[in-house]
XYZ file of C-alpha atoms in Angstrom:
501
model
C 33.203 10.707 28.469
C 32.849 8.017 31.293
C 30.211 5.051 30.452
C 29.223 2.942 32.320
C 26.969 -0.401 30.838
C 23.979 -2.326 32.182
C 22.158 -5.157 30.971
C 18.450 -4.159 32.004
C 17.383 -7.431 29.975
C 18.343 -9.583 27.120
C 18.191 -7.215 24.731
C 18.050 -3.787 26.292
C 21.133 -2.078 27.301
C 21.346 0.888 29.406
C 24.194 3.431 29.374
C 25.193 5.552 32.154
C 26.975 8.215 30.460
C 28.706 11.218 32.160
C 30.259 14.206 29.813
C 32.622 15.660 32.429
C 32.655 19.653 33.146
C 36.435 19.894 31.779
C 35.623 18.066 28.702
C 32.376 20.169 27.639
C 34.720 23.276 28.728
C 37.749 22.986 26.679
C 34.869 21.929 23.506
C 33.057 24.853 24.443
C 36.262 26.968 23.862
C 37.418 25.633 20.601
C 33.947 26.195 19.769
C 34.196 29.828 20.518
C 37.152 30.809 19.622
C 36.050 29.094 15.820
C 32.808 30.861 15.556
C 34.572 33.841 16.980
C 36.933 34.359 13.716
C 34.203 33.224 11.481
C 31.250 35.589 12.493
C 30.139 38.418 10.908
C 28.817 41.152 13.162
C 27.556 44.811 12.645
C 30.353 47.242 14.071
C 33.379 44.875 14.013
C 35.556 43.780 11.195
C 35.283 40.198 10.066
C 37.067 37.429 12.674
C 37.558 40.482 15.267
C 34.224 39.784 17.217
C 34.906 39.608 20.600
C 34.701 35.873 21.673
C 32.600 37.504 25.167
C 29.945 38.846 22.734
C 29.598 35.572 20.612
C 29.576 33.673 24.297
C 26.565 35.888 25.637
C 24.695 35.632 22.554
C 25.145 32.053 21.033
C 26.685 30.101 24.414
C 23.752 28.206 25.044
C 22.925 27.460 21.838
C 26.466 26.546 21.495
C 26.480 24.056 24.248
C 23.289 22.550 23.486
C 24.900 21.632 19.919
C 28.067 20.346 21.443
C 26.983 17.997 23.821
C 24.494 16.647 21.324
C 27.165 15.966 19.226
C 29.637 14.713 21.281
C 27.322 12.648 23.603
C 26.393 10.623 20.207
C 29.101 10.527 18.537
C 30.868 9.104 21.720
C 28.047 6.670 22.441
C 28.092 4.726 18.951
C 32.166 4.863 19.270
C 31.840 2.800 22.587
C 28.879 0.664 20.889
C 31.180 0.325 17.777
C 34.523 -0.596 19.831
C 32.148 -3.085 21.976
C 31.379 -4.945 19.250
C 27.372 -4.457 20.240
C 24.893 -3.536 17.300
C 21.937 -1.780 17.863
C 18.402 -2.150 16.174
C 17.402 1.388 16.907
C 18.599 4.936 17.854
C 18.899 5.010 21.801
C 16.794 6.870 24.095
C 16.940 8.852 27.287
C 15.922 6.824 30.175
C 14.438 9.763 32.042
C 12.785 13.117 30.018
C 13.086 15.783 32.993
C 16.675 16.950 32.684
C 17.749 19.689 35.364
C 21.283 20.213 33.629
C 21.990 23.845 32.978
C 23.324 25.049 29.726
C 25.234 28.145 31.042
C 28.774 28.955 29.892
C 28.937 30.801 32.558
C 29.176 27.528 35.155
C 29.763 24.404 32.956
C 28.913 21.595 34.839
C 28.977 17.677 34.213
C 26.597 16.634 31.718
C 24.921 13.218 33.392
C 22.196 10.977 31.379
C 20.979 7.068 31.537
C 20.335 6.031 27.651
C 18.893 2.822 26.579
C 19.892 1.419 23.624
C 18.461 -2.204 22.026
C 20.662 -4.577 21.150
C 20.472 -6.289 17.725
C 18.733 -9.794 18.385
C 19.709 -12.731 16.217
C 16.736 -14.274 13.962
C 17.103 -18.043 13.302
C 15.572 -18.274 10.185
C 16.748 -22.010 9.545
C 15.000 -23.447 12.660
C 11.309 -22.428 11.640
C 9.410 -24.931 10.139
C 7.465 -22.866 7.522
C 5.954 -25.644 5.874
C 4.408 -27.379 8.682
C 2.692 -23.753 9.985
C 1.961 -21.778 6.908
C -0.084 -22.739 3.826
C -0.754 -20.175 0.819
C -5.030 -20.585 0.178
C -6.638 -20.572 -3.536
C -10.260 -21.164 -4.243
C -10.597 -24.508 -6.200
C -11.382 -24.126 -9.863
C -15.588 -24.773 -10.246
C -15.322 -27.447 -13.320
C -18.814 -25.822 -14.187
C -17.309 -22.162 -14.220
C -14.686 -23.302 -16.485
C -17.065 -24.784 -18.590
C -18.778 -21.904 -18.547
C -16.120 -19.671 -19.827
C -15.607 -21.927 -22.626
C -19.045 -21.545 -23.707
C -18.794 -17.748 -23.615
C -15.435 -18.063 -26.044
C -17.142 -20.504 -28.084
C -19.944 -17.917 -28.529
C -17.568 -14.878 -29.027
C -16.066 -16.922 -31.875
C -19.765 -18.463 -33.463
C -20.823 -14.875 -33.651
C -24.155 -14.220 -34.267
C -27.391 -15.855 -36.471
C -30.709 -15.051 -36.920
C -33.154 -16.476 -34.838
C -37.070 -17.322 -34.782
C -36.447 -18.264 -31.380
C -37.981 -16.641 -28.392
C -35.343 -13.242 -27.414
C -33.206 -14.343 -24.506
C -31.256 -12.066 -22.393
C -28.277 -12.815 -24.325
C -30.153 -11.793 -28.127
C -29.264 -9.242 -30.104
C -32.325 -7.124 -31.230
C -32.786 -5.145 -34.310
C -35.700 -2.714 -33.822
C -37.073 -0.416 -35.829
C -38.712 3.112 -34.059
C -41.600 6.098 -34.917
C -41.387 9.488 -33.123
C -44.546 9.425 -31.046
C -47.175 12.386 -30.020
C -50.049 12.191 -28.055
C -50.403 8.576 -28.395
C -49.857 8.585 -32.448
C -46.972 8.502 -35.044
C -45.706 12.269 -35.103
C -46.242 13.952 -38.254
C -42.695 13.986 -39.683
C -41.318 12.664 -36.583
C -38.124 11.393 -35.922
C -36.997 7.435 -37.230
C -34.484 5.069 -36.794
C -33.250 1.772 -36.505
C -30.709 -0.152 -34.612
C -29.815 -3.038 -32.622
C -29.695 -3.415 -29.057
C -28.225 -6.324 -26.775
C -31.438 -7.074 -24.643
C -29.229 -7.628 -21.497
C -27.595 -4.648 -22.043
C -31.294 -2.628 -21.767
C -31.094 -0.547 -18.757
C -34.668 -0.321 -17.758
C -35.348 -3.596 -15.887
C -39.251 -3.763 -16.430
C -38.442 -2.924 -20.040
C -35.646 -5.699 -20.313
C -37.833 -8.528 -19.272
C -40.882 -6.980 -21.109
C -38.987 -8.055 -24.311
C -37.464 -11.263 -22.601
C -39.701 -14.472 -24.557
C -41.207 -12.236 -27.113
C -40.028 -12.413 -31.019
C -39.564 -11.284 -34.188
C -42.636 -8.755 -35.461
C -42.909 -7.427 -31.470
C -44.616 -4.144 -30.803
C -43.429 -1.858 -27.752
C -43.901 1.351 -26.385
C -40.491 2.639 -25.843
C -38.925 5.496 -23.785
C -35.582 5.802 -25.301
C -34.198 6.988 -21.537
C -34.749 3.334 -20.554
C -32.036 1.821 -22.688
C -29.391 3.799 -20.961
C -28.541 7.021 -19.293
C -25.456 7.371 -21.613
C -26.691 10.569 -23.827
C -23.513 9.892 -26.449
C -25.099 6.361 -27.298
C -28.877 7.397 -27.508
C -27.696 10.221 -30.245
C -25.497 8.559 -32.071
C -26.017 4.569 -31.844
C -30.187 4.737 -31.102
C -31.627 7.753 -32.694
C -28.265 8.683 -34.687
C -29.017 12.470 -34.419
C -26.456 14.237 -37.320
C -24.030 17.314 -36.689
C -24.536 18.816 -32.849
C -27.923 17.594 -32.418
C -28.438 16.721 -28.722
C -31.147 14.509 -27.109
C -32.572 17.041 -25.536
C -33.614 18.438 -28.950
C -35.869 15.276 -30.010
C -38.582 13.669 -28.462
C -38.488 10.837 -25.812
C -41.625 8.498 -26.694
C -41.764 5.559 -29.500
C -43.767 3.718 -30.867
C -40.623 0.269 -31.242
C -40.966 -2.815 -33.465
C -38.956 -5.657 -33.485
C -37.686 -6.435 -37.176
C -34.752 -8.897 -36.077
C -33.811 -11.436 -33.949
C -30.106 -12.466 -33.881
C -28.144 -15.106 -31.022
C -25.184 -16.141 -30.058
C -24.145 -19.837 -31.570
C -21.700 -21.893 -30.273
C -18.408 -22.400 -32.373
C -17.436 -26.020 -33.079
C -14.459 -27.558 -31.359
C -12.586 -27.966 -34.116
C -8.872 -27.019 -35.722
C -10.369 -23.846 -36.766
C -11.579 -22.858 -33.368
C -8.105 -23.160 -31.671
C -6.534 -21.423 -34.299
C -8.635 -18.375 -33.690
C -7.953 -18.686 -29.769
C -4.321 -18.801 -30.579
C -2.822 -18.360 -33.926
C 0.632 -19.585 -32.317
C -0.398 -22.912 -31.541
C 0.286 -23.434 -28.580
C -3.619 -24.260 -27.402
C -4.764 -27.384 -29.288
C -6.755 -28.905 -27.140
C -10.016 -28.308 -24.343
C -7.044 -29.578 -21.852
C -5.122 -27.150 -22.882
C -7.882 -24.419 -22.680
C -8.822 -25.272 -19.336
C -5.547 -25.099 -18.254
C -5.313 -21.346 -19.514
C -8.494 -20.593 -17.965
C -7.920 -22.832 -14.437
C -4.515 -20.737 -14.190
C -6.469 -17.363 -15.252
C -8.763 -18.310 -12.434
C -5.979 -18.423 -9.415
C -4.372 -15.300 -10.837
C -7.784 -13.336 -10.463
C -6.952 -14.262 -6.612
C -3.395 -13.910 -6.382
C -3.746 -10.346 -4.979
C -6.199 -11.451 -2.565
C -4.026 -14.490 -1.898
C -0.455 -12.327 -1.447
C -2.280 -10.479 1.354
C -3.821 -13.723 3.246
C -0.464 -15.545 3.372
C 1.354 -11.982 4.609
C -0.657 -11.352 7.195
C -0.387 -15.056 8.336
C 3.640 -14.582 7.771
C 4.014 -11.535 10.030
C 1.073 -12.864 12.821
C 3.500 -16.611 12.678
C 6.639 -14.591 12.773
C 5.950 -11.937 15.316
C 4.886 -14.762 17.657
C 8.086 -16.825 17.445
C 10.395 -13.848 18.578
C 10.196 -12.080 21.819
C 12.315 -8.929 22.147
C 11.459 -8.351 26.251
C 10.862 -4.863 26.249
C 8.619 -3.343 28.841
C 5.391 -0.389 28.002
C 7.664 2.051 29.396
C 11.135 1.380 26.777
C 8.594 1.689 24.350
C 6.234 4.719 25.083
C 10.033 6.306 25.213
C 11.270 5.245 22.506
C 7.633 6.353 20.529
C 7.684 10.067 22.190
C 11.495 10.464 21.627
C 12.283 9.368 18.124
C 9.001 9.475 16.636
C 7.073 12.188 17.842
C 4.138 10.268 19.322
C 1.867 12.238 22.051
C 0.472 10.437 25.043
C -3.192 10.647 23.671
C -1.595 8.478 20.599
C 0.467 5.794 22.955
C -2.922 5.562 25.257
C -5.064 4.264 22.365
C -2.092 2.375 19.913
C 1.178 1.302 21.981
C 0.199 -2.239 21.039
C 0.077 -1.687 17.652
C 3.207 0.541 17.556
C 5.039 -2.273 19.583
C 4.023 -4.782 16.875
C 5.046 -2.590 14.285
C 8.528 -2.128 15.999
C 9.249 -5.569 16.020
C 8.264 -6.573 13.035
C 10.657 -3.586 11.729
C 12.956 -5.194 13.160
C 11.648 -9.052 12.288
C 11.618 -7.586 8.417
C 14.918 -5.890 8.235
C 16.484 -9.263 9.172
C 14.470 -10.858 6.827
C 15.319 -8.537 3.935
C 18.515 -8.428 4.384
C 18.833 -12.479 4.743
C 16.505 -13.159 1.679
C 17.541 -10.223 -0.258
C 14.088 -9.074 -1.289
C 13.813 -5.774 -2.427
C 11.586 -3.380 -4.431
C 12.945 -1.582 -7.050
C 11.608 2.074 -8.225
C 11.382 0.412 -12.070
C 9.414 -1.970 -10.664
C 6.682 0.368 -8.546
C 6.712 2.078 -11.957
C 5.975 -0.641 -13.931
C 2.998 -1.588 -11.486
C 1.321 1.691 -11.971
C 1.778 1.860 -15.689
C -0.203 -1.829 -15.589
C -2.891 -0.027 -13.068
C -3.524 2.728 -15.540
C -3.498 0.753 -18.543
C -6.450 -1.790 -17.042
C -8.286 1.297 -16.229
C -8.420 2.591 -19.591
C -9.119 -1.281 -20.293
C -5.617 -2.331 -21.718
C -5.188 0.409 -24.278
C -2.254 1.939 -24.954
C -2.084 5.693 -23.966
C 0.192 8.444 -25.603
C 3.563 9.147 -23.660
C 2.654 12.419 -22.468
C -0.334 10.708 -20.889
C 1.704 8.506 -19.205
C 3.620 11.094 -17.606
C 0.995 12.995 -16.484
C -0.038 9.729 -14.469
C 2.627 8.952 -12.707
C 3.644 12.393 -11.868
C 0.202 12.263 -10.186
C 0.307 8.980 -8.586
C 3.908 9.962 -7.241
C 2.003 12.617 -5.447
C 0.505 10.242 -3.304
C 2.873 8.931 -1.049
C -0.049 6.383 -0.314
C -0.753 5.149 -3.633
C 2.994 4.672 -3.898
C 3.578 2.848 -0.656
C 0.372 0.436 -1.506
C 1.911 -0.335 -4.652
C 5.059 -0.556 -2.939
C 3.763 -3.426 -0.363
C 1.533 -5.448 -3.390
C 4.875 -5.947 -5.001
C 6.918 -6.859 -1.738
C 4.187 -9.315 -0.730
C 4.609 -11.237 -4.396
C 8.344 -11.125 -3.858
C 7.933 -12.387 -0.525
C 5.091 -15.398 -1.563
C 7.798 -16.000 -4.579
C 10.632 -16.583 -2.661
C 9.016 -19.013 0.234
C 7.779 -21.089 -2.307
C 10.756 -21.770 -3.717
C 13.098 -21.735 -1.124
C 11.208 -22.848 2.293
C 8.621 -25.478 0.157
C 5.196 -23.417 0.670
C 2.851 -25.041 -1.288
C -0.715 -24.065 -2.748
C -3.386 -24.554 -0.849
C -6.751 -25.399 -2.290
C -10.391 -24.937 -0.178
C -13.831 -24.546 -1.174
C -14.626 -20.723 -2.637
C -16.962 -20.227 0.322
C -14.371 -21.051 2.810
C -11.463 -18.618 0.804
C -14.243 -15.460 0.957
C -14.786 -16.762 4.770
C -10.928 -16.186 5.090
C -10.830 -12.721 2.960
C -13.946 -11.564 4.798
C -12.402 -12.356 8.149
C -8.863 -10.377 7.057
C -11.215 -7.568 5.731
C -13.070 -7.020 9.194
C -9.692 -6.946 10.758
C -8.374 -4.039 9.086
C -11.818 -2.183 9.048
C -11.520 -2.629 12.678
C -8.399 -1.146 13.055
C -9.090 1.868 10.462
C -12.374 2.231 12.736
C -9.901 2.457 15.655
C -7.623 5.244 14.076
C -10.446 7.276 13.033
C -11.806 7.604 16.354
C -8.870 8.465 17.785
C -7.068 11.580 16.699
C -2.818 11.519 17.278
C -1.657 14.266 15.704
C 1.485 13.019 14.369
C 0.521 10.101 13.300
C -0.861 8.727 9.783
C -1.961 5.225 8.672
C -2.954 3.854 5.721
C -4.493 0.372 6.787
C -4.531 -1.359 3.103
C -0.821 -2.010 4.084
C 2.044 -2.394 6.396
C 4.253 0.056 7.176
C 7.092 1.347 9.782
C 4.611 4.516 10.560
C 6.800 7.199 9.048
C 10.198 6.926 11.720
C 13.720 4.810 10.581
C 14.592 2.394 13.531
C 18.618 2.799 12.169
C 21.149 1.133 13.431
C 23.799 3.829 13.157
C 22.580 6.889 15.363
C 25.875 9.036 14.293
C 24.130 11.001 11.501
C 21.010 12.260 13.713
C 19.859 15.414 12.225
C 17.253 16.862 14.772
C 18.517 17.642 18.440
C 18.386 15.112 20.901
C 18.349 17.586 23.448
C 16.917 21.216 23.307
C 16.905 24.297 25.608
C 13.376 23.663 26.146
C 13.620 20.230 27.313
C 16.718 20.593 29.409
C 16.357 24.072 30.985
């Protein structure tokens, strides 16, 4: 094979590349002659085919195969010997290809391919601190204190009260089966308590709100909740089967008790109950707990502001100088895009090649990875907060994740969540990224901002339809093709008889 290089621009080489008649012939006949010995046909002993019979009925195909092999295999052994690495597979400059695949008249085999050459990122020259910053919302001292109140009340517990009921009491309350405005001959009693702010009803809840102990209420037991298990068992507590549908709806409700929340001392005894190892001992150390349970509620939130920032910061700083045209080539070629697709998202593509490329070099120099333990570890946490932290049965478990590994997009988001912490991990210790504090209104500003992006885009993708195309826009992602390096291993065609004839 003749090749002949030329530097189109910094980074994009183009390969003139002729496969010479004689060549493709004396291929073609080793070919042959092989598949000749090896074929089984219908009417002539095994390996006695005629090599004429295999040429008229497999020749083209034959060829097709050979100088698809050949052309790439000789390609990447020039690249190789060259010393020039490539980011990507290389494309065909041109897509209308007049070369006939007849065995018949074997002709030379004549292309222009453009391959990218692997660009250097300097890493050490960017000054990370000075253009990135990783954004909290500052602790509110009166949320914290806040949350210490609420554990201080978890721990008091409860007393009774001849205070007025406040959204937070707990209300014992005694009920009489009603009909047609009276107590029901042998009706249906009970008595329970009831948090009043958990009272579905609104009108009902702050009908109660600043009344007390000895209270008299009409009461529609559908207004505490709509959960039918509760009203049976905790409100009327029907026995066996019994269903609400089998009792009447209307009471006649008194108020017998009246029980609040107090507020624990700060004392020994307090922190012991908070944390029986001993490690809290003190409100400072409390707050601390809480201050740091705070950020982590925004971590997620956080991981996705400073990646976005990253890539945006790092996309600008490199420039790869490769026309529309390289690219809408590239797109159509190796990753099956249609023109309607490349009309509407060649930018985005574009970004999403470079920053395959930007990432690559960035994995590879910082070593971050994400490990299939890992990914399974993250969805085990996701369904244990969704059954709210309980422990399921193993069998459960399974059942789960064989699900969730179903969903290549589940997978991939959890996937990205985890590469994002790695990625926030590393470039605060290595490249000094430092927390940022701001005002809670201006980190939702910032979130809300990141949010409408992304909507935007989705908005974009579902109006236009591109076939083969999917994208899930919680994440980043290289759009389902494998920029490689090493082109040798190509399992689909690069040419066809279709395309070539």
């Amino acid at each position: 094979m003749i090749i002949n290089p030329v530097e189109k621009s910094k980074y994009l080489l183009q390969l003139d590349v002729v496969l010479e008649a004689s060549e493709i012939n004396n291929l073609f006949k080793k070919e042959l002659n092989k598949t000749a010995k090896t074929s089984k046909m219908k009417g002539f002993r095994p390996g006695k085919t005629p090599t004429n019979l295999v040429k008229n009925l497999y020749g083209t195909q034959m060829m097709v195969e050979l100088v698809n092999k050949n052309l790439v295999s000789q390609v990447y052994e020039y690249l190789d010997k060259e010393g020039i690495k490539t980011f990507s597979n290389f494309v065909f400059d041109t897509e209308d290809f007049n070369y006939k695949f007849t065995p018949n008249d074997i002709q030379d085999f004549s292309a222009s391919l453009l391959v990218v050459k692997e660009p250097a990122v300097e890493l050490d020259s960017i000054d990370w601190k000075g253009n990135l910053q990783y954004y909290l919302p500052e602790a509110q001292p009166e949320k914290l204190d806040e949350q210490i109140d609420s554990i201080r009340m978890d721990i008091g517990g409860l007393q009774e009260s001849e205070e007025a009921i406040g959204a937070d009491s707990s209300i014992t309350v005694s009920i009489i089966e009603q009909e047609e405005g009276a107590d029901k001959s042998e009706g249906l009693t009970s008595t329970f308590s009831y948090v009043v702010n958990a009272i579905a009803n609104e009108t009902l809840r702050e009908s109660i709100i600043g009344q007390s102990k000895g209270h008299s209420f009409d009461l529609n037991i559908m207004d505490l909740t709509d959960n039918e298990y509760t009203l049976e068992k905790q409100v009327l507590k029907l026995e066996g089967d019994a269903k609400i549908d089998s009792v009447g709806k209307e009471y006649k409700a008194t108020i017998d008790k009246v029980e609040k929340k107090f507020l624990a001392e700060i004392d020994e005894d307090f922190f012991t109950k908070i944390d029986p190892n001993g490690t809290v001992k003190t409100v400072e150390d409390l707050t601390k707990i809480l201050t740091e349970n705070y950020y982590n509620t925004y971590r997620n939130n956080s991981d996705v502001l400073f990646f976005n920032d990253f890539k945006d910061f790092l996309l600008a700083q490199f420039d790869l100088d490769l026309d529309d045209n390289y690219y809408k080539k590239f797109f159509k070629q190796i990753a099956g895009m249609d023109d309607h697709s490349l009309e509407f998202h060649l930018d985005r593509y574009k970004d999403d090649y470079k920053w395959s490329w930007v990432k690559g070099y960035l994995d590879e120099e910082y070593g971050i990875e994400v490990k299939d333990e890992e990914i399974t570890r993250a969805l085990i946490a996701e369904i244990n907060s969704y059954f709210g932290g309980v422990n399921l049965p193993e069998h459960m478990y399974k059942k789960f994740l064989d699900d969730a590994y179903k969903n290549p997009k589940m997978v991939e988001r959890k996937k990205d969540q985890i590469y994002m912490s790695h990625l926030v991990d590393f470039m605060k210790q290595n490249n000094e990224i430092e927390e940022t504090f701001i005002t809670i209104a201006d980190y939702e500003a910032k979130v809300e901002a990141l949010n409408d992006k992304l909507v935007k885009k989705a908005e974009e993708e579902n109006n236009h339809d591109h076939g083969h195309h999917e994208h899930n826009e919680a994440h980043e992602h290289n759009h389902g093709h494998d920029l490689v390096e090493d082109g040798g291993d190509d399992e689909d065609p690069l040419l066809s008889e279709e395309t070539v004839k």
